[in-house]
Amino acid sequence: MTDPLTAASPVVVGVLNVTPDSFSDGGRYASLDAAVTHGVQLITEGANFVDVGGESTRPGAERVDAATERARVVPVITELAAAGVPTSIDTTRASVAAAALSAGAVVVNDVSGGLADRDMVRVVADAGCPWVLMHWRGHSERMRDLAVYTDVVKEVCAELGARVDAALAGGVAAHRLILDPGLGFAKTAEHNWRLSARLDQVVALGFPVLFGASRKSYLGSLLADTRGPRPVDERAAATIATTLLAVDAGAWGVRVHDVRANVDAIRVWQATKAAR
Ligand code: PMM
Protein backbone atom coordinates (compact mmCIF):
# COMPACT_ATOMS: atom_id res chain seq x y z
CA MET A 1 0.00 0.00 0.00
CA THR A 2 1.34 3.44 -0.86
CA ASP A 3 2.78 5.56 1.92
CA PRO A 4 0.43 8.51 2.59
CA LEU A 5 3.46 10.71 3.25
CA THR A 6 4.59 10.31 -0.36
CA ALA A 7 1.24 11.50 -1.75
CA ALA A 8 1.12 14.93 -3.37
CA SER A 9 -0.01 17.57 -0.91
CA PRO A 10 -2.66 18.71 -0.03
CA VAL A 11 -3.76 15.38 1.34
CA VAL A 12 -7.39 14.81 2.25
CA VAL A 13 -8.15 12.55 5.21
CA GLY A 14 -11.73 11.29 5.40
CA VAL A 15 -13.33 10.94 8.84
CA LEU A 16 -14.96 7.64 9.80
CA ASN A 17 -16.06 7.52 13.42
CA VAL A 18 -17.36 4.12 14.47
CA THR A 19 -18.71 5.44 17.73
CA PRO A 20 -22.24 5.87 19.05
CA ASP A 21 -21.50 9.40 20.31
CA SER A 22 -19.07 11.44 18.14
CA PHE A 23 -20.37 14.96 17.69
CA SER A 24 -20.65 14.94 13.92
CA ASP A 25 -21.30 11.39 12.77
CA GLY A 26 -21.90 9.49 16.01
CA GLY A 27 -24.05 6.39 15.54
CA ARG A 28 -24.23 6.68 11.78
CA TYR A 29 -21.57 4.08 11.01
CA ALA A 30 -21.98 1.81 14.00
CA SER A 31 -22.58 -1.34 11.92
CA LEU A 32 -19.62 -2.94 10.15
CA ASP A 33 -21.32 -2.81 6.76
CA ALA A 34 -22.27 0.86 7.05
CA ALA A 35 -18.78 1.78 8.20
CA VAL A 36 -16.98 -0.10 5.41
CA THR A 37 -19.35 1.23 2.74
CA HIS A 38 -18.76 4.77 3.95
CA GLY A 39 -14.97 4.27 4.09
CA VAL A 40 -14.93 3.05 0.49
CA GLN A 41 -17.14 6.00 -0.47
CA LEU A 42 -14.70 8.49 1.10
CA ILE A 43 -11.88 7.11 -1.07
CA THR A 44 -14.11 7.20 -4.17
CA GLU A 45 -14.75 10.87 -3.39
CA GLY A 46 -11.02 11.59 -3.34
CA ALA A 47 -9.74 10.99 0.19
CA ASN A 48 -6.12 9.81 0.40
CA PHE A 49 -6.88 7.74 3.47
CA VAL A 50 -9.65 7.16 5.95
CA ASP A 51 -9.26 7.99 9.65
CA VAL A 52 -11.02 5.34 11.72
CA GLY A 53 -11.87 6.23 15.31
CA GLY A 54 -13.56 4.12 17.97
CA GLU A 55 -13.64 6.57 20.86
CA SER A 56 -15.39 9.93 20.83
CA THR A 57 -13.12 12.83 21.72
CA ARG A 58 -15.79 15.51 21.85
CA PRO A 59 -15.48 17.81 24.88
CA GLY A 60 -16.99 16.18 27.96
CA ALA A 61 -17.16 12.68 26.41
CA GLU A 62 -16.66 9.73 28.74
CA ARG A 63 -13.92 7.27 27.89
CA VAL A 64 -14.58 3.74 26.64
CA ASP A 65 -12.35 0.84 27.65
CA ALA A 66 -9.60 -0.41 25.33
CA ALA A 67 -11.38 -3.67 24.48
CA THR A 68 -14.51 -1.83 23.35
CA GLU A 69 -12.50 0.63 21.31
CA ARG A 70 -10.49 -2.18 19.69
CA ALA A 71 -13.63 -4.21 18.91
CA ARG A 72 -15.12 -1.19 17.13
CA VAL A 73 -12.17 -0.35 14.90
CA VAL A 74 -10.32 -3.59 14.08
CA PRO A 75 -13.05 -5.27 11.93
CA VAL A 76 -13.58 -2.02 10.00
CA ILE A 77 -9.86 -1.56 9.33
CA THR A 78 -9.51 -5.24 8.35
CA GLU A 79 -12.31 -5.01 5.80
CA LEU A 80 -11.18 -1.65 4.46
CA ALA A 81 -7.63 -2.99 4.02
CA ALA A 82 -9.07 -5.99 2.13
CA ALA A 83 -10.90 -3.50 -0.12
CA GLY A 84 -7.62 -1.65 -0.74
CA VAL A 85 -8.58 1.37 1.38
CA PRO A 86 -5.66 2.92 3.33
CA THR A 87 -6.59 3.81 6.90
CA SER A 88 -5.23 5.68 9.86
CA ILE A 89 -6.18 4.67 13.38
CA ASP A 90 -7.47 7.56 15.49
CA THR A 91 -6.55 6.48 19.01
CA THR A 92 -4.57 7.55 22.05
CA ARG A 93 -4.02 3.95 23.16
CA ALA A 94 -0.91 1.98 22.20
CA SER A 95 -2.72 -1.37 22.39
CA VAL A 96 -5.44 -0.17 20.02
CA ALA A 97 -2.86 1.33 17.66
CA ALA A 98 -0.91 -1.95 17.62
CA ALA A 99 -4.05 -3.99 16.87
CA ALA A 100 -5.08 -1.54 14.15
CA LEU A 101 -1.64 -1.64 12.53
CA SER A 102 -1.75 -5.46 12.53
CA ALA A 103 -5.19 -5.24 10.89
CA GLY A 104 -3.77 -3.08 8.10
CA ALA A 105 -3.83 0.57 9.24
CA VAL A 106 -0.93 2.55 7.75
CA VAL A 107 -0.89 5.69 9.93
CA VAL A 108 -1.35 6.34 13.66
CA ASN A 109 -3.38 9.48 14.38
CA ASP A 110 -2.87 10.16 18.07
CA VAL A 111 -4.85 13.16 19.29
CA SER A 112 -2.73 13.15 22.46
CA GLY A 113 0.55 13.45 20.56
CA GLY A 114 1.92 10.50 22.52
CA LEU A 115 1.05 12.00 25.92
CA ALA A 116 -1.85 9.73 26.87
CA ASP A 117 -0.05 6.39 26.63
CA ARG A 118 3.68 6.10 27.22
CA ASP A 119 3.80 2.87 25.15
CA MET A 120 2.60 4.61 21.99
CA VAL A 121 6.05 5.83 20.99
CA ARG A 122 7.39 2.26 21.04
CA VAL A 123 4.48 0.93 18.95
CA VAL A 124 5.00 3.65 16.34
CA ALA A 125 8.80 3.32 16.34
CA ASP A 126 8.53 -0.46 15.84
CA ALA A 127 5.97 -0.08 13.04
CA GLY A 128 7.92 2.70 11.30
CA CYS A 129 4.61 4.22 10.24
CA PRO A 130 3.64 7.90 9.94
CA TRP A 131 2.43 9.38 13.24
CA VAL A 132 0.12 12.36 13.58
CA LEU A 133 1.05 14.22 16.76
CA MET A 134 -1.87 16.45 17.67
CA HIS A 135 -1.69 19.22 20.25
CA TRP A 136 -3.49 18.01 23.38
CA ARG A 137 -3.56 18.82 27.06
CA GLY A 138 -5.85 16.21 28.57
CA HIS A 139 -8.76 13.85 28.01
CA SER A 140 -12.19 15.07 26.94
CA GLU A 141 -13.70 15.26 30.40
CA ARG A 142 -11.08 17.84 31.50
CA MET A 143 -10.16 19.66 28.33
CA ARG A 144 -12.43 22.66 28.83
CA ASP A 145 -10.52 23.53 32.03
CA LEU A 146 -7.21 23.26 30.20
CA ALA A 147 -8.05 25.89 27.56
CA VAL A 148 -5.90 28.55 29.23
CA TYR A 149 -3.15 30.29 27.24
CA THR A 150 -1.26 33.58 27.31
CA ASP A 151 -0.26 33.22 23.65
CA VAL A 152 -2.03 30.22 22.17
CA VAL A 153 0.04 30.05 18.96
CA LYS A 154 3.35 30.23 20.79
CA GLU A 155 2.30 27.70 23.42
CA VAL A 156 0.83 25.22 20.94
CA CYS A 157 4.03 25.42 18.86
CA ALA A 158 6.22 24.93 21.94
CA GLU A 159 4.13 22.02 23.22
CA LEU A 160 4.13 20.37 19.78
CA GLY A 161 7.90 20.83 19.70
CA ALA A 162 8.15 18.96 23.00
CA ARG A 163 6.10 16.09 21.55
CA VAL A 164 8.42 15.98 18.55
CA ASP A 165 11.43 15.78 20.88
CA ALA A 166 9.82 12.91 22.81
CA ALA A 167 9.00 11.06 19.59
CA LEU A 168 12.56 11.42 18.29
CA ALA A 169 14.00 10.35 21.66
CA GLY A 170 11.77 7.26 21.48
CA GLY A 171 13.24 6.25 18.13
CA VAL A 172 10.61 7.57 15.70
CA ALA A 173 12.17 9.02 12.54
CA ALA A 174 11.60 12.75 11.95
CA HIS A 175 10.31 12.12 8.43
CA ARG A 176 7.46 10.02 9.87
CA LEU A 177 5.97 12.88 11.92
CA ILE A 178 2.94 15.00 11.07
CA LEU A 179 1.82 17.83 13.38
CA ASP A 180 -1.72 19.02 14.08
CA PRO A 181 -2.69 22.10 16.13
CA GLY A 182 -5.71 20.24 17.52
CA LEU A 183 -8.56 22.67 16.93
CA GLY A 184 -11.21 22.32 19.62
CA PHE A 185 -9.00 20.28 21.96
CA ALA A 186 -8.49 22.41 25.08
CA LYS A 187 -9.19 25.43 22.86
CA THR A 188 -11.95 28.02 22.94
CA ALA A 189 -13.40 29.41 19.71
CA GLU A 190 -11.06 32.37 20.07
CA HIS A 191 -8.06 30.03 20.34
CA ASN A 192 -9.21 28.16 17.22
CA TRP A 193 -9.49 31.39 15.21
CA ARG A 194 -6.08 32.53 16.38
CA LEU A 195 -4.45 29.20 15.45
CA SER A 196 -6.17 29.27 12.07
CA ALA A 197 -4.98 32.82 11.46
CA ARG A 198 -1.39 31.94 12.34
CA LEU A 199 -1.22 28.40 10.97
CA ASP A 200 1.89 29.56 9.10
CA GLN A 201 3.71 29.48 12.45
CA VAL A 202 2.82 25.82 12.98
CA VAL A 203 3.91 25.10 9.39
CA ALA A 204 7.20 26.90 10.15
CA LEU A 205 8.05 24.15 12.66
CA GLY A 206 9.15 22.25 9.55
CA PHE A 207 6.83 19.23 9.61
CA PRO A 208 3.78 18.37 7.51
CA VAL A 209 0.74 19.94 9.21
CA LEU A 210 -2.70 18.34 9.34
CA PHE A 211 -5.62 20.70 9.98
CA GLY A 212 -8.88 19.42 11.46
CA ALA A 213 -11.64 22.04 11.62
CA SER A 214 -14.33 20.01 9.89
CA ARG A 215 -17.82 20.72 11.28
CA LYS A 216 -16.37 21.82 14.62
CA SER A 217 -18.47 23.75 17.10
CA TYR A 218 -16.67 27.08 16.69
CA LEU A 219 -17.98 27.10 13.11
CA GLY A 220 -21.47 26.35 14.41
CA SER A 221 -21.17 29.25 16.85
CA LEU A 222 -19.95 31.65 14.15
CA LEU A 223 -22.99 30.81 12.01
CA ALA A 224 -25.52 30.77 14.88
CA ASP A 225 -28.87 32.42 14.44
CA THR A 226 -32.00 32.73 16.59
CA ARG A 227 -32.44 28.92 16.55
CA GLY A 228 -28.98 28.47 18.06
CA PRO A 229 -25.69 27.18 16.62
CA ARG A 230 -25.71 26.03 12.98
CA PRO A 231 -26.43 22.26 13.02
CA VAL A 232 -23.43 19.99 12.55
CA ASP A 233 -24.44 18.72 9.11
CA GLU A 234 -24.90 22.28 7.81
CA ARG A 235 -21.30 23.38 8.34
CA ALA A 236 -19.80 22.08 5.08
CA ALA A 237 -19.37 25.47 3.38
CA ALA A 238 -17.69 26.91 6.48
CA THR A 239 -15.44 23.85 6.63
CA ILE A 240 -14.42 24.32 3.00
CA ALA A 241 -13.43 27.90 3.77
CA THR A 242 -11.16 26.65 6.57
CA THR A 243 -9.69 24.05 4.20
CA LEU A 244 -8.73 26.63 1.60
CA LEU A 245 -7.26 28.99 4.18
CA ALA A 246 -5.28 26.11 5.70
CA VAL A 247 -3.83 24.81 2.44
CA ASP A 248 -3.00 28.36 1.41
CA ALA A 249 -1.11 28.76 4.69
CA GLY A 250 0.93 25.67 3.82
CA ALA A 251 -0.97 22.84 5.53
CA TRP A 252 -0.01 19.40 4.28
CA GLY A 253 -3.52 18.05 4.66
CA VAL A 254 -7.01 18.43 6.04
CA ARG A 255 -9.15 15.98 7.99
CA VAL A 256 -12.74 16.33 6.80
CA HIS A 257 -16.14 14.66 6.78
CA ASP A 258 -17.42 16.07 3.46
CA VAL A 259 -14.63 14.74 1.28
CA ARG A 260 -16.00 15.42 -2.19
CA ALA A 261 -16.80 19.08 -1.58
CA ASN A 262 -13.42 19.72 0.07
CA VAL A 263 -11.55 17.94 -2.75
CA ASP A 264 -13.42 20.04 -5.34
CA ALA A 265 -12.47 23.23 -3.51
CA ILE A 266 -8.82 22.18 -3.27
CA ARG A 267 -8.79 21.51 -7.01
CA VAL A 268 -10.03 25.03 -7.67
CA TRP A 269 -7.30 26.39 -5.38
CA GLN A 270 -4.68 24.27 -7.16
CA ALA A 271 -5.78 25.34 -10.64
CA THR A 272 -5.73 28.98 -9.60
CA LYS A 273 -2.30 28.62 -8.07
CA ALA A 274 -0.96 26.87 -11.15
CA ALA A 275 -2.13 29.80 -13.31
CA ARG A 276 -0.25 32.44 -11.28
N1 PMM B 1 -10.50 15.98 15.66
C1 PMM B 1 -11.30 14.99 16.10
C2 PMM B 1 -10.83 13.66 16.15
N2 PMM B 1 -9.60 13.34 15.72
N3 PMM B 1 -7.53 13.98 14.81
C3 PMM B 1 -6.71 14.94 14.36
N4 PMM B 1 -5.48 14.62 13.94
N5 PMM B 1 -7.10 16.25 14.30
C4 PMM B 1 -8.33 16.66 14.72
O1 PMM B 1 -8.61 17.87 14.67
C5 PMM B 1 -9.23 15.66 15.22
C6 PMM B 1 -8.78 14.31 15.25
C7 PMM B 1 -12.66 15.32 16.58
O2 PMM B 1 -13.54 15.48 15.51
P1 PMM B 1 -14.55 14.30 14.99
O3 PMM B 1 -15.45 13.95 16.14
O4 PMM B 1 -15.27 14.89 13.85
O5 PMM B 1 -13.74 13.10 14.59
Coordinates of C-alpha atoms and ligand atoms in Angstrom, one line a residue:
M1 CA 0.0 0.0 0.0
T2 CA 1.3 3.4 -0.9
D3 CA 2.8 5.6 1.9
P4 CA 0.4 8.5 2.6
L5 CA 3.5 10.7 3.3
T6 CA 4.6 10.3 -0.4
A7 CA 1.2 11.5 -1.8
A8 CA 1.1 14.9 -3.4
S9 CA 0.0 17.6 -0.9
P10 CA -2.7 18.7 0.0
V11 CA -3.8 15.4 1.3
V12 CA -7.4 14.8 2.3
V13 CA -8.1 12.6 5.2
G14 CA -11.7 11.3 5.4
V15 CA -13.3 10.9 8.8
L16 CA -15.0 7.6 9.8
N17 CA -16.1 7.5 13.4
V18 CA -17.4 4.1 14.5
T19 CA -18.7 5.4 17.7
P20 CA -22.2 5.9 19.1
D21 CA -21.5 9.4 20.3
S22 CA -19.1 11.4 18.1
F23 CA -20.4 15.0 17.7
S24 CA -20.7 14.9 13.9
D25 CA -21.3 11.4 12.8
G26 CA -21.9 9.5 16.0
G27 CA -24.0 6.4 15.5
R28 CA -24.2 6.7 11.8
Y29 CA -21.6 4.1 11.0
A30 CA -22.0 1.8 14.0
S31 CA -22.6 -1.3 11.9
L32 CA -19.6 -2.9 10.1
D33 CA -21.3 -2.8 6.8
A34 CA -22.3 0.9 7.0
A35 CA -18.8 1.8 8.2
V36 CA -17.0 -0.1 5.4
T37 CA -19.4 1.2 2.7
H38 CA -18.8 4.8 4.0
G39 CA -15.0 4.3 4.1
V40 CA -14.9 3.0 0.5
Q41 CA -17.1 6.0 -0.5
L42 CA -14.7 8.5 1.1
I43 CA -11.9 7.1 -1.1
T44 CA -14.1 7.2 -4.2
E45 CA -14.8 10.9 -3.4
G46 CA -11.0 11.6 -3.3
A47 CA -9.7 11.0 0.2
N48 CA -6.1 9.8 0.4
F49 CA -6.9 7.7 3.5
V50 CA -9.6 7.2 6.0
D51 CA -9.3 8.0 9.6
V52 CA -11.0 5.3 11.7
G53 CA -11.9 6.2 15.3
G54 CA -13.6 4.1 18.0
E55 CA -13.6 6.6 20.9
S56 CA -15.4 9.9 20.8
T57 CA -13.1 12.8 21.7
R58 CA -15.8 15.5 21.8
P59 CA -15.5 17.8 24.9
G60 CA -17.0 16.2 28.0
A61 CA -17.2 12.7 26.4
E62 CA -16.7 9.7 28.7
R63 CA -13.9 7.3 27.9
V64 CA -14.6 3.7 26.6
D65 CA -12.3 0.8 27.7
A66 CA -9.6 -0.4 25.3
A67 CA -11.4 -3.7 24.5
T68 CA -14.5 -1.8 23.3
E69 CA -12.5 0.6 21.3
R70 CA -10.5 -2.2 19.7
A71 CA -13.6 -4.2 18.9
R72 CA -15.1 -1.2 17.1
V73 CA -12.2 -0.4 14.9
V74 CA -10.3 -3.6 14.1
P75 CA -13.0 -5.3 11.9
V76 CA -13.6 -2.0 10.0
I77 CA -9.9 -1.6 9.3
T78 CA -9.5 -5.2 8.3
E79 CA -12.3 -5.0 5.8
L80 CA -11.2 -1.7 4.5
A81 CA -7.6 -3.0 4.0
A82 CA -9.1 -6.0 2.1
A83 CA -10.9 -3.5 -0.1
G84 CA -7.6 -1.6 -0.7
V85 CA -8.6 1.4 1.4
P86 CA -5.7 2.9 3.3
T87 CA -6.6 3.8 6.9
S88 CA -5.2 5.7 9.9
I89 CA -6.2 4.7 13.4
D90 CA -7.5 7.6 15.5
T91 CA -6.6 6.5 19.0
T92 CA -4.6 7.6 22.1
R93 CA -4.0 4.0 23.2
A94 CA -0.9 2.0 22.2
S95 CA -2.7 -1.4 22.4
V96 CA -5.4 -0.2 20.0
A97 CA -2.9 1.3 17.7
A98 CA -0.9 -2.0 17.6
A99 CA -4.0 -4.0 16.9
A100 CA -5.1 -1.5 14.2
L101 CA -1.6 -1.6 12.5
S102 CA -1.8 -5.5 12.5
A103 CA -5.2 -5.2 10.9
G104 CA -3.8 -3.1 8.1
A105 CA -3.8 0.6 9.2
V106 CA -0.9 2.5 7.8
V107 CA -0.9 5.7 9.9
V108 CA -1.3 6.3 13.7
N109 CA -3.4 9.5 14.4
D110 CA -2.9 10.2 18.1
V111 CA -4.8 13.2 19.3
S112 CA -2.7 13.2 22.5
G113 CA 0.5 13.5 20.6
G114 CA 1.9 10.5 22.5
L115 CA 1.0 12.0 25.9
A116 CA -1.8 9.7 26.9
D117 CA 0.0 6.4 26.6
R118 CA 3.7 6.1 27.2
D119 CA 3.8 2.9 25.2
M120 CA 2.6 4.6 22.0
V121 CA 6.1 5.8 21.0
R122 CA 7.4 2.3 21.0
V123 CA 4.5 0.9 19.0
V124 CA 5.0 3.7 16.3
A125 CA 8.8 3.3 16.3
D126 CA 8.5 -0.5 15.8
A127 CA 6.0 -0.1 13.0
G128 CA 7.9 2.7 11.3
C129 CA 4.6 4.2 10.2
P130 CA 3.6 7.9 9.9
W131 CA 2.4 9.4 13.2
V132 CA 0.1 12.4 13.6
L133 CA 1.0 14.2 16.8
M134 CA -1.9 16.5 17.7
H135 CA -1.7 19.2 20.3
W136 CA -3.5 18.0 23.4
R137 CA -3.6 18.8 27.1
G138 CA -5.9 16.2 28.6
H139 CA -8.8 13.8 28.0
S140 CA -12.2 15.1 26.9
E141 CA -13.7 15.3 30.4
R142 CA -11.1 17.8 31.5
M143 CA -10.2 19.7 28.3
R144 CA -12.4 22.7 28.8
D145 CA -10.5 23.5 32.0
L146 CA -7.2 23.3 30.2
A147 CA -8.0 25.9 27.6
V148 CA -5.9 28.6 29.2
Y149 CA -3.1 30.3 27.2
T150 CA -1.3 33.6 27.3
D151 CA -0.3 33.2 23.6
V152 CA -2.0 30.2 22.2
V153 CA 0.0 30.1 19.0
K154 CA 3.4 30.2 20.8
E155 CA 2.3 27.7 23.4
V156 CA 0.8 25.2 20.9
C157 CA 4.0 25.4 18.9
A158 CA 6.2 24.9 21.9
E159 CA 4.1 22.0 23.2
L160 CA 4.1 20.4 19.8
G161 CA 7.9 20.8 19.7
A162 CA 8.2 19.0 23.0
R163 CA 6.1 16.1 21.5
V164 CA 8.4 16.0 18.5
D165 CA 11.4 15.8 20.9
A166 CA 9.8 12.9 22.8
A167 CA 9.0 11.1 19.6
L168 CA 12.6 11.4 18.3
A169 CA 14.0 10.4 21.7
G170 CA 11.8 7.3 21.5
G171 CA 13.2 6.2 18.1
V172 CA 10.6 7.6 15.7
A173 CA 12.2 9.0 12.5
A174 CA 11.6 12.8 12.0
H175 CA 10.3 12.1 8.4
R176 CA 7.5 10.0 9.9
L177 CA 6.0 12.9 11.9
I178 CA 2.9 15.0 11.1
L179 CA 1.8 17.8 13.4
D180 CA -1.7 19.0 14.1
P181 CA -2.7 22.1 16.1
G182 CA -5.7 20.2 17.5
L183 CA -8.6 22.7 16.9
G184 CA -11.2 22.3 19.6
F185 CA -9.0 20.3 22.0
A186 CA -8.5 22.4 25.1
K187 CA -9.2 25.4 22.9
T188 CA -12.0 28.0 22.9
A189 CA -13.4 29.4 19.7
E190 CA -11.1 32.4 20.1
H191 CA -8.1 30.0 20.3
N192 CA -9.2 28.2 17.2
W193 CA -9.5 31.4 15.2
R194 CA -6.1 32.5 16.4
L195 CA -4.5 29.2 15.5
S196 CA -6.2 29.3 12.1
A197 CA -5.0 32.8 11.5
R198 CA -1.4 31.9 12.3
L199 CA -1.2 28.4 11.0
D200 CA 1.9 29.6 9.1
Q201 CA 3.7 29.5 12.4
V202 CA 2.8 25.8 13.0
V203 CA 3.9 25.1 9.4
A204 CA 7.2 26.9 10.2
L205 CA 8.1 24.2 12.7
G206 CA 9.1 22.2 9.6
F207 CA 6.8 19.2 9.6
P208 CA 3.8 18.4 7.5
V209 CA 0.7 19.9 9.2
L210 CA -2.7 18.3 9.3
F211 CA -5.6 20.7 10.0
G212 CA -8.9 19.4 11.5
A213 CA -11.6 22.0 11.6
S214 CA -14.3 20.0 9.9
R215 CA -17.8 20.7 11.3
K216 CA -16.4 21.8 14.6
S217 CA -18.5 23.7 17.1
Y218 CA -16.7 27.1 16.7
L219 CA -18.0 27.1 13.1
G220 CA -21.5 26.3 14.4
S221 CA -21.2 29.3 16.9
L222 CA -20.0 31.6 14.2
L223 CA -23.0 30.8 12.0
A224 CA -25.5 30.8 14.9
D225 CA -28.9 32.4 14.4
T226 CA -32.0 32.7 16.6
R227 CA -32.4 28.9 16.6
G228 CA -29.0 28.5 18.1
P229 CA -25.7 27.2 16.6
R230 CA -25.7 26.0 13.0
P231 CA -26.4 22.3 13.0
V232 CA -23.4 20.0 12.6
D233 CA -24.4 18.7 9.1
E234 CA -24.9 22.3 7.8
R235 CA -21.3 23.4 8.3
A236 CA -19.8 22.1 5.1
A237 CA -19.4 25.5 3.4
A238 CA -17.7 26.9 6.5
T239 CA -15.4 23.8 6.6
I240 CA -14.4 24.3 3.0
A241 CA -13.4 27.9 3.8
T242 CA -11.2 26.6 6.6
T243 CA -9.7 24.0 4.2
L244 CA -8.7 26.6 1.6
L245 CA -7.3 29.0 4.2
A246 CA -5.3 26.1 5.7
V247 CA -3.8 24.8 2.4
D248 CA -3.0 28.4 1.4
A249 CA -1.1 28.8 4.7
G250 CA 0.9 25.7 3.8
A251 CA -1.0 22.8 5.5
W252 CA 0.0 19.4 4.3
G253 CA -3.5 18.1 4.7
V254 CA -7.0 18.4 6.0
R255 CA -9.1 16.0 8.0
V256 CA -12.7 16.3 6.8
H257 CA -16.1 14.7 6.8
D258 CA -17.4 16.1 3.5
V259 CA -14.6 14.7 1.3
R260 CA -16.0 15.4 -2.2
A261 CA -16.8 19.1 -1.6
N262 CA -13.4 19.7 0.1
V263 CA -11.5 17.9 -2.8
D264 CA -13.4 20.0 -5.3
A265 CA -12.5 23.2 -3.5
I266 CA -8.8 22.2 -3.3
R267 CA -8.8 21.5 -7.0
V268 CA -10.0 25.0 -7.7
W269 CA -7.3 26.4 -5.4
Q270 CA -4.7 24.3 -7.2
A271 CA -5.8 25.3 -10.6
T272 CA -5.7 29.0 -9.6
K273 CA -2.3 28.6 -8.1
A274 CA -1.0 26.9 -11.2
A275 CA -2.1 29.8 -13.3
R276 CA -0.2 32.4 -11.3
Ligands
PMM1 N1 -10.5 16.0 15.7 C1 -11.3 15.0 16.1 C2 -10.8 13.7 16.2 N2 -9.6 13.3 15.7 N3 -7.5 14.0 14.8 C3 -6.7 14.9 14.4 N4 -5.5 14.6 13.9 N5 -7.1 16.3 14.3 C4 -8.3 16.7 14.7 O1 -8.6 17.9 14.7 C5 -9.2 15.7 15.2 C6 -8.8 14.3 15.2 C7 -12.7 15.3 16.6 O2 -13.5 15.5 15.5 P1 -14.6 14.3 15.0 O3 -15.5 14.0 16.1 O4 -15.3 14.9 13.8 O5 -13.7 13.1 14.6

